[in-house]
Coordinates of C-alpha atoms in Angstrom, one line a residue:
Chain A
X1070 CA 0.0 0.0 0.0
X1071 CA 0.8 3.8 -0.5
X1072 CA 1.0 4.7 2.8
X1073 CA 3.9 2.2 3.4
X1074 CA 5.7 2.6 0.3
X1075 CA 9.1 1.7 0.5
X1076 CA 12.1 2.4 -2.0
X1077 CA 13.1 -1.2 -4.1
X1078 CA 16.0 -0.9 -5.8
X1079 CA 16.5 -2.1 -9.2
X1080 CA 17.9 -5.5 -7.6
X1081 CA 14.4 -6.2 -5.7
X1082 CA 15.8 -5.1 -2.6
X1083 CA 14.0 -2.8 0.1
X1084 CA 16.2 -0.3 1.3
X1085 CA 14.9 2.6 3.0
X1086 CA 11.3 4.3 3.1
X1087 CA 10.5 6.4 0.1
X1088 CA 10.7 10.1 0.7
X1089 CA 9.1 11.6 4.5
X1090 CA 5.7 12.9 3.8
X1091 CA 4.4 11.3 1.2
X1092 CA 1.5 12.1 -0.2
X1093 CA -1.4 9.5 1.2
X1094 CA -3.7 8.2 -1.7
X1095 CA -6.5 10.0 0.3
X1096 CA -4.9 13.3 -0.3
X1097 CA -5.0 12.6 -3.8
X1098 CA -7.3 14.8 -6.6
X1099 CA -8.3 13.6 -9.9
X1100 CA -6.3 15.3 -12.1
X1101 CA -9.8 15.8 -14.0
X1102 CA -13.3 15.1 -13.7
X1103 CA -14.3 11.4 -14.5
X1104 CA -15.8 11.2 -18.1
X1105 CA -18.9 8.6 -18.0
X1106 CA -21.2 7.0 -20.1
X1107 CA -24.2 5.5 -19.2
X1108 CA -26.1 2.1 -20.5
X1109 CA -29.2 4.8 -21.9
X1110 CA -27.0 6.8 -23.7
X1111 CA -24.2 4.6 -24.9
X1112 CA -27.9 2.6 -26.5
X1113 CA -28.7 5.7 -27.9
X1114 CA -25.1 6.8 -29.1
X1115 CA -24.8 3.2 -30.9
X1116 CA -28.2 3.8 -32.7
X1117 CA -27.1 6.7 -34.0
X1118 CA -24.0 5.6 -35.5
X1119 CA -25.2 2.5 -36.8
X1120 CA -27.4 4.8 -38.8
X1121 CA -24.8 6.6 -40.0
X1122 CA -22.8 3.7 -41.3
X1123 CA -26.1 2.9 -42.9
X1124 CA -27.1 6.2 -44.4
X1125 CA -23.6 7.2 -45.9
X1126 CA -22.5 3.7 -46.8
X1127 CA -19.2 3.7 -44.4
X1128 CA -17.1 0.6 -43.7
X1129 CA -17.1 1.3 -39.7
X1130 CA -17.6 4.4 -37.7
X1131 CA -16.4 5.2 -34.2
X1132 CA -17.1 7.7 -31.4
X1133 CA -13.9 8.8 -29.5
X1134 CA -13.4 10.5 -26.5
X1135 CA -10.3 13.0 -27.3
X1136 CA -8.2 11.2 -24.7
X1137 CA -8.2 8.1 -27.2
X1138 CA -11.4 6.8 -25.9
X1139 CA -13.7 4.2 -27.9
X1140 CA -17.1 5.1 -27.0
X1141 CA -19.0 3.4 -29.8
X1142 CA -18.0 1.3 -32.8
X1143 CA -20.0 0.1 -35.1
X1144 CA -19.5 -1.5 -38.9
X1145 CA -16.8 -3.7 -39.8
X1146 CA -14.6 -3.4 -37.2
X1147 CA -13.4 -7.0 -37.1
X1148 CA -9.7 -6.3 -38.8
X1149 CA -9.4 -3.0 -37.2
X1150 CA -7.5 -2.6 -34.2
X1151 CA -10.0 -0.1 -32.3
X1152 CA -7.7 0.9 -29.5
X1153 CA -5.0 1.6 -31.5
X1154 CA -6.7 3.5 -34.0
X1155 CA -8.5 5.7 -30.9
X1156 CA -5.4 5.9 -29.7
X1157 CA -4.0 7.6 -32.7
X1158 CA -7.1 9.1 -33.7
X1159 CA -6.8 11.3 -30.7
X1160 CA -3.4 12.2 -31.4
X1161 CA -3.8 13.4 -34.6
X1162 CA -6.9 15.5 -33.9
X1163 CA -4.7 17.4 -30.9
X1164 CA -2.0 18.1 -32.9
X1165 CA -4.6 19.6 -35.9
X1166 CA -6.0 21.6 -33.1
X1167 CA -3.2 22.5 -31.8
X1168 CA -2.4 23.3 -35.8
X1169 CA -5.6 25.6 -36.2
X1170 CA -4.5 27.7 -33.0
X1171 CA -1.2 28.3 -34.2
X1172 CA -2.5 29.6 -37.3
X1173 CA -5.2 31.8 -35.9
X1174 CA -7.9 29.9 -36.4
X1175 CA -10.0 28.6 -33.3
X1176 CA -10.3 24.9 -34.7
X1177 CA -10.5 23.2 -37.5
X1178 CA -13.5 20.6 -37.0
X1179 CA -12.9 18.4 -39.7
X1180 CA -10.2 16.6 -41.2
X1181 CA -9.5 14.2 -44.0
X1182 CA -7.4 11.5 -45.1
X1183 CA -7.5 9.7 -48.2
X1184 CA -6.3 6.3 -48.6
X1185 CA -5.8 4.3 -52.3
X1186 CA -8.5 1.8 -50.5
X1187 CA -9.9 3.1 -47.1
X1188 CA -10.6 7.1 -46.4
X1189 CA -10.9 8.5 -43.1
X1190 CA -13.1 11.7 -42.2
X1191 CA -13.3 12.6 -38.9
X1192 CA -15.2 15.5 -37.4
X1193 CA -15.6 17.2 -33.5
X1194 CA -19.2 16.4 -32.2
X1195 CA -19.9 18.4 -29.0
X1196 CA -16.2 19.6 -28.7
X1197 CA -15.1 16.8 -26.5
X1198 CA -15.8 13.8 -29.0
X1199 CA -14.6 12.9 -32.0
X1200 CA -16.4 11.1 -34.9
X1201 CA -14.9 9.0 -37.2
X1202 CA -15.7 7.6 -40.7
X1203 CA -14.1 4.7 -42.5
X1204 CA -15.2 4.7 -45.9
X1205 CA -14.0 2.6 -49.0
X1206 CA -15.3 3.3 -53.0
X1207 CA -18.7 2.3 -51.8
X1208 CA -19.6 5.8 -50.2
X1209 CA -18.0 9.5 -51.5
X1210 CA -16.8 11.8 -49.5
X1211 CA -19.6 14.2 -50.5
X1212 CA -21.9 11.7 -49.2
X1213 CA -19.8 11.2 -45.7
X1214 CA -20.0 15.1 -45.0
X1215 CA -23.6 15.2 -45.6
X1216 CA -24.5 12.3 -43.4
X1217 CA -21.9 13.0 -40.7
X1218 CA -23.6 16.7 -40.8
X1219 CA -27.1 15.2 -40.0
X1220 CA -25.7 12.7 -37.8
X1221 CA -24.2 15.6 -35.4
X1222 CA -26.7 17.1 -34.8
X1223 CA -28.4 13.7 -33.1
X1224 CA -24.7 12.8 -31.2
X1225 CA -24.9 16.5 -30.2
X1226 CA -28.6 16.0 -28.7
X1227 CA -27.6 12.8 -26.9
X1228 CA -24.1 14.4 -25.9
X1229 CA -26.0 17.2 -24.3
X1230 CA -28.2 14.5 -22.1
X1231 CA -25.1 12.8 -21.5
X1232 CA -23.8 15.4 -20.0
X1233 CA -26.4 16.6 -18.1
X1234 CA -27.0 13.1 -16.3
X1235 CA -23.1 13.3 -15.2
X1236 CA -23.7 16.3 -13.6
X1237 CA -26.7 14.7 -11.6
X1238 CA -24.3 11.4 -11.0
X1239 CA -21.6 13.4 -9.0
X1240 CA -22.6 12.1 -5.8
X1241 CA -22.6 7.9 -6.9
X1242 CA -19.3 6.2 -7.1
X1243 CA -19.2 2.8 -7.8
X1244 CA -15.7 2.5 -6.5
X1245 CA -16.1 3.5 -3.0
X1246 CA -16.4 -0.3 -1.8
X1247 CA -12.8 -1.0 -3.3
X1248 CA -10.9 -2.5 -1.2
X1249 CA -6.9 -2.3 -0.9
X1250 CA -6.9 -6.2 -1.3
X1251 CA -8.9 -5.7 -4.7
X1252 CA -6.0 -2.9 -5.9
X1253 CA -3.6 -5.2 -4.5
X1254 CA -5.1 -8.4 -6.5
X1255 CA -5.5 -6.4 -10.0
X1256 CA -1.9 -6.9 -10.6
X1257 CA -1.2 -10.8 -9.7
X1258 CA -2.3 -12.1 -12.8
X1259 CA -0.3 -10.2 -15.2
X1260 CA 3.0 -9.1 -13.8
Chain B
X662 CA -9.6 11.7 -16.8
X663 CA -10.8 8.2 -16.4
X664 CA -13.7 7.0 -18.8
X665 CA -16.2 5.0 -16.8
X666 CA -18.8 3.2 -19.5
X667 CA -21.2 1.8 -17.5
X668 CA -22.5 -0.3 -20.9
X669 CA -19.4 -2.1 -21.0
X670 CA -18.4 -2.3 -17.6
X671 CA -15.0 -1.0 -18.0
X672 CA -12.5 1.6 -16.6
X673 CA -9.8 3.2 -18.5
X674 CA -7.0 4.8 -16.8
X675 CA -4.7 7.0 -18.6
X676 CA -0.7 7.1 -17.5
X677 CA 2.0 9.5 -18.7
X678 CA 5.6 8.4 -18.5
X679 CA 7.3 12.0 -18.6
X680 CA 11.4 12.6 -18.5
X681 CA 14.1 14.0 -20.0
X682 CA 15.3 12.8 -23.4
X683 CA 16.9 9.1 -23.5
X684 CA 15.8 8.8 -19.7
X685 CA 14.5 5.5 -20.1
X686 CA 10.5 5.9 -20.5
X687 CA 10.0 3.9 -23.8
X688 CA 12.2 1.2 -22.6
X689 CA 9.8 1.1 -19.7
X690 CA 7.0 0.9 -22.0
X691 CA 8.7 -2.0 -24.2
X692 CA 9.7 -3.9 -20.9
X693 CA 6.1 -3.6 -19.8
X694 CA 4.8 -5.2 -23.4
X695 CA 7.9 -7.8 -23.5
X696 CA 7.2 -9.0 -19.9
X697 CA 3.4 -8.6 -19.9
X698 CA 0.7 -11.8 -20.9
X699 CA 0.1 -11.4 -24.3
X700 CA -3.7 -11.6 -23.8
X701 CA -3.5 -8.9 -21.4
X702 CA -1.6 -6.6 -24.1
X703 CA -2.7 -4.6 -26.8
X704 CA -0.3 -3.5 -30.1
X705 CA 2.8 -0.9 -28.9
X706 CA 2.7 1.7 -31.0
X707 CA 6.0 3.9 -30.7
X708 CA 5.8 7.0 -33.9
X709 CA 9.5 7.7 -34.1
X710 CA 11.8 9.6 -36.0
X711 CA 14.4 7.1 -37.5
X712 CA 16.4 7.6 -35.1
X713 CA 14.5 5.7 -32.8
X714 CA 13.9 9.1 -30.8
X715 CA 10.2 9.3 -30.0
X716 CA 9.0 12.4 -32.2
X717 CA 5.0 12.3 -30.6
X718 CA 4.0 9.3 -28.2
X719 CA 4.5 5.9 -27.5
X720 CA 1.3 4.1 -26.8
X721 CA 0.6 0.7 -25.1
X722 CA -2.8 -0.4 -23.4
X723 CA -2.7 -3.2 -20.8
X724 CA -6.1 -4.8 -19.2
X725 CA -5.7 -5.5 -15.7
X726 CA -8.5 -8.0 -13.7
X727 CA -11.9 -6.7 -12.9
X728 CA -12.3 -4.5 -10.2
X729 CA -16.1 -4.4 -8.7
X730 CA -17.4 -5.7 -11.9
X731 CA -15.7 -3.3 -14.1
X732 CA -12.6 -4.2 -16.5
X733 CA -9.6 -2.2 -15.9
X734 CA -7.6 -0.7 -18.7
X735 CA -4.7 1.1 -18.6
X736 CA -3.3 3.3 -21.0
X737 CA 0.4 3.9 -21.2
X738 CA 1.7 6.6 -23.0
X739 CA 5.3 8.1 -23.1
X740 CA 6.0 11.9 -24.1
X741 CA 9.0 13.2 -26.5
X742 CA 11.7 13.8 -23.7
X743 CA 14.0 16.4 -26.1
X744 CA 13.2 20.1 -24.9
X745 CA 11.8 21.5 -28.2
X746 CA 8.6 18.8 -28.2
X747 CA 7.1 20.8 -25.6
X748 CA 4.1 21.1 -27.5
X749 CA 3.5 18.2 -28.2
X750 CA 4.4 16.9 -24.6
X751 CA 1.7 19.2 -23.4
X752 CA -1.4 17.7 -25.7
X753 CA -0.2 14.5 -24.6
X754 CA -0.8 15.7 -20.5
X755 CA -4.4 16.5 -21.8
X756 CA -6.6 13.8 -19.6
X757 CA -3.7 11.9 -17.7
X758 CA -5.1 10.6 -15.0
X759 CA -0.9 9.9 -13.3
X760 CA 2.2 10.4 -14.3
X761 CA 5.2 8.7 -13.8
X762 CA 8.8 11.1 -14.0
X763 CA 11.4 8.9 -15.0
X764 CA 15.2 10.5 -14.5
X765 CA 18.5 9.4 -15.5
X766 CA 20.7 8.7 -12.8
X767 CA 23.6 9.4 -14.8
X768 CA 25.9 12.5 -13.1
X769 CA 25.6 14.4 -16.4
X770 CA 22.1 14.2 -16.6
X771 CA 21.8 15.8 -13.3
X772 CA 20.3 19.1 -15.0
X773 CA 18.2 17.7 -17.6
X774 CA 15.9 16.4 -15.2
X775 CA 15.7 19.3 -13.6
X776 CA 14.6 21.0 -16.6
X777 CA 12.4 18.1 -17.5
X778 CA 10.8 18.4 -14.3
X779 CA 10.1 22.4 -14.4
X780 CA 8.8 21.6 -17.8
X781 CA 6.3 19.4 -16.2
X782 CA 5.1 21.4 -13.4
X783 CA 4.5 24.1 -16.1
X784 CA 2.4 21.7 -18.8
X785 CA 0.6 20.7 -15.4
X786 CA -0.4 24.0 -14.8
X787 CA -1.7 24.6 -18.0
X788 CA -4.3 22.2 -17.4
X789 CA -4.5 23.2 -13.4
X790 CA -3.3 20.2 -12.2
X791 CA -1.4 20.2 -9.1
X792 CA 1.5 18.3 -9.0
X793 CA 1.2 18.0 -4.8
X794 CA -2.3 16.4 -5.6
X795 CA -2.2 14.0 -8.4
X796 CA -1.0 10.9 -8.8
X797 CA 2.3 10.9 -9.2
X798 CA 5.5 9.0 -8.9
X799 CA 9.1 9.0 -9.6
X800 CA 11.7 6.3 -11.0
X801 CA 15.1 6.8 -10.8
X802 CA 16.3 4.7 -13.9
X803 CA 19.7 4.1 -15.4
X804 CA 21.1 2.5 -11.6
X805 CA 23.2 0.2 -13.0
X806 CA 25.5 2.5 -14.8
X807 CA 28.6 3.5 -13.1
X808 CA 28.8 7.2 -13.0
X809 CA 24.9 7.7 -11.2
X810 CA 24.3 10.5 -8.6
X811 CA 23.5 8.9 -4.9
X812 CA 19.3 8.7 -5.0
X813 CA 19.9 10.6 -1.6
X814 CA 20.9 13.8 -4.1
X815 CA 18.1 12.8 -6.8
X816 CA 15.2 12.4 -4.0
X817 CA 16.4 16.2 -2.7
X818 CA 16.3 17.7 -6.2
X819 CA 13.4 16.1 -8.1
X820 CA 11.4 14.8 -4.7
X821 CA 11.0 17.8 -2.3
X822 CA 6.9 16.3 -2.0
X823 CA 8.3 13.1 -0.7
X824 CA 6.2 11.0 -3.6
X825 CA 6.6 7.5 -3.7
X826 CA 9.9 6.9 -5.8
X827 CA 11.6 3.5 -7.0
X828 CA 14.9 2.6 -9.2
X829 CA 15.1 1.1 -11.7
X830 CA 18.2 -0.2 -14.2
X831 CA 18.6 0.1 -18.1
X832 CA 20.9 -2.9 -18.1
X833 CA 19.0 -5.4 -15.9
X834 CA 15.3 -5.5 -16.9
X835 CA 14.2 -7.8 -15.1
X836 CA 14.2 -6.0 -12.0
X837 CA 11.3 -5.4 -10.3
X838 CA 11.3 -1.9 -10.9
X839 CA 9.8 -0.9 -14.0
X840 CA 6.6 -2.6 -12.6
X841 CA 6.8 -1.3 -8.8
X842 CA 6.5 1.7 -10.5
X843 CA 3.7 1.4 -12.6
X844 CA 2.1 -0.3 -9.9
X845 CA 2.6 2.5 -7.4
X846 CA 0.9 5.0 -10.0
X847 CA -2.2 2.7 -10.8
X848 CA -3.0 2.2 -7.2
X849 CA -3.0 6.1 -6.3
X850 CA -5.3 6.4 -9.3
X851 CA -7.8 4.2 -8.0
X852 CA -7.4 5.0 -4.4
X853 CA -8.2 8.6 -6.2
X854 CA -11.3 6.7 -7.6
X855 CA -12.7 5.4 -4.5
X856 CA -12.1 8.3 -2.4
X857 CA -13.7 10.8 -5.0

């Protein structure tokens, strides 16, 4: 546990307690608020994506938080490795934000990449998600921006619910039964 | 910021390894992935320059047992360590939920952790996190090599909050560590969690 931590050196040997006054794990502050979705919402979320793959044709679409979140995905996802492409979805869209602002502009919402095979378009839905469209010959770009335009609108809608039941959920945690042995057991499996 | 979906029953954590340049934090990463069950890892995914430098993130996610029901998922991601990635270290800070400051013990590194450090108590405050209140802990890597600074002088330079800290050795991974401190980080998180 925290609150005993002891320095091990690199050869697996305790020496001497870490630093005086070290910060007990009750002293500690989420860096951030906790972002959650709900079994209502994340229903209502899948819908609407699912329609969106429908309507514009799209191999797969996902819904990312923009700290490299899945939220939703939906199509043919089978070959895709989701968490990496969240991952790197993220990353991109931080650094083009990061790219508008340097340039003066406040954002640029959408961005594009086209593939010889696949194409990606992703867009910002309710400035904290980010919506992303796999599309092939099948579907057109001009078709992708037209659905994905009607499709926001909906995410932004449910987004907007989302984030209002959050703010009502700020007194449930589902984590204040944990137990140090549970912490303690999450890592005797895999290490 | 951790991502509760109650649909899936899962928890994601998101972890930072922040340090100077060559300090050690993607060799933590690709000790984690080498010594880790493969079913418990996902694909490292290191964007480099070809010099093996990292130019914008490594990226590895590990699942952990359930915890109350929920999966656990962690999400490891290194930052660029040379000075003038700054920007890009500071979109990669966006939503950690700990960090991890890895230093090189070696005696002429002795200032570019220190600058490493102040460069991560300033990307902190960007996003008004306080670094005497999040989870945070420090790994003093690189013990193995001969010309290190005593970790009496690297705990009173880079530790003055008295956070947990653990060494660590480039030329011996299989000591414990590497996952001591990753362990360390993940349990303040969710002691975070539960007392929230």
């Amino acid at each position: 546990m925290l609150r005993s931590a002891r320095v091990v050196d690199w050869r697996g040997e305790q020496s001497a307690a870490s630093g005086q006054g070290s910060p007990l794990a009750s002293d500690c502050t989420s860096m951030n608020p906790r972002n959650v979705v709900f079994e209502e919402e994340q229903r209502l979320l899948e819908e609407a994506c699912t329609r969106l793959a429908r309507e514009s044709l799209a191999k797969a679409i996902f819904l990312i938080d923009q700290n490299g979140q899945i939220v939703v995905a939906v199509g043919e996802i089978a070959s895709i490795d989701t968490t990496s492409l969240a991952s790197l979805v993220a990353g991109t869209t931080a650094a083009t934000s990061s790219l508008a602002k340097l340039l003066g502009e406040e954002e640029f919402p959408v961005h594009f990449h086209e593939g010889k095979r696949d194409n990606l378009h992703i867009s910002l839905v309710a400035t904290e998600y980010i919506l992303t469209v796999v599309f092939d010959q099948r579907s057109s770009l001009g078709l992708v921006r037209l659905r994905v335009k009607k499709a926001t609108e909906r995410l932004t809608e449910i987004f907007g619910e989302l984030a209002r039941r959050q703010s009502a959920d700020q007194g449930a945690n589902v984590f204040s039964e944990i137990t140090d042995e549970d912490i303690d057991n999450l890592f005797s499996d895999n290490f | 910021m951790s991502f509760i979906n109650y649909s899936t029953r899962e928890i994601i954590l998101k972890i930072v390894y922040y340090g100077p340049g060559l300090s050690g934090k993607t060799t933590n990463i690709k000790f984690i992935y080498a010594a880790t069950n493969p079913e418990a890892r996902g694909k490292l995914i290191s964007l480099e320059t070809k010099a093996d430098r990292t130019l914008f993130f490594d990226f590895l996610p590990l699942s952990l047992p359930a915890i109350r029901g929920f999966k656990t998922r962690l999400h490891l991601y290194t930052v660029p360590g040379q000075l003038f990635y700054s920007a890009s270290r500071k979109l990669i800070m966006k939503g950690a939920d700990g960090v991890i400051f890895v230093a090189d013990s070696q005696e002429p590194r002795f200032e570019a952790n220190l600058i490493s450090m102040d460069d991560l108590k300033e990307n902190l405050a960007a996003y008004n996190y306080d670094i005497e209140k999040i989870p945070f802990v420090i790994q003093y890597n690189k013990r193995d090599l001969p010309n290190v600074s005593p970790v009496s002088e690297l705990r009173a330079a880079l530790n003055p909050w008295g956070v947990p800290d653990f060494e660590a050795a480039s030329g011996a991974p299989d000591g414990p560590g590497v996952f001591n401190t990753l362990k360390a980080v993940v349990k303040m998180i969710i002691q975070d969690l539960r007392n929230a």
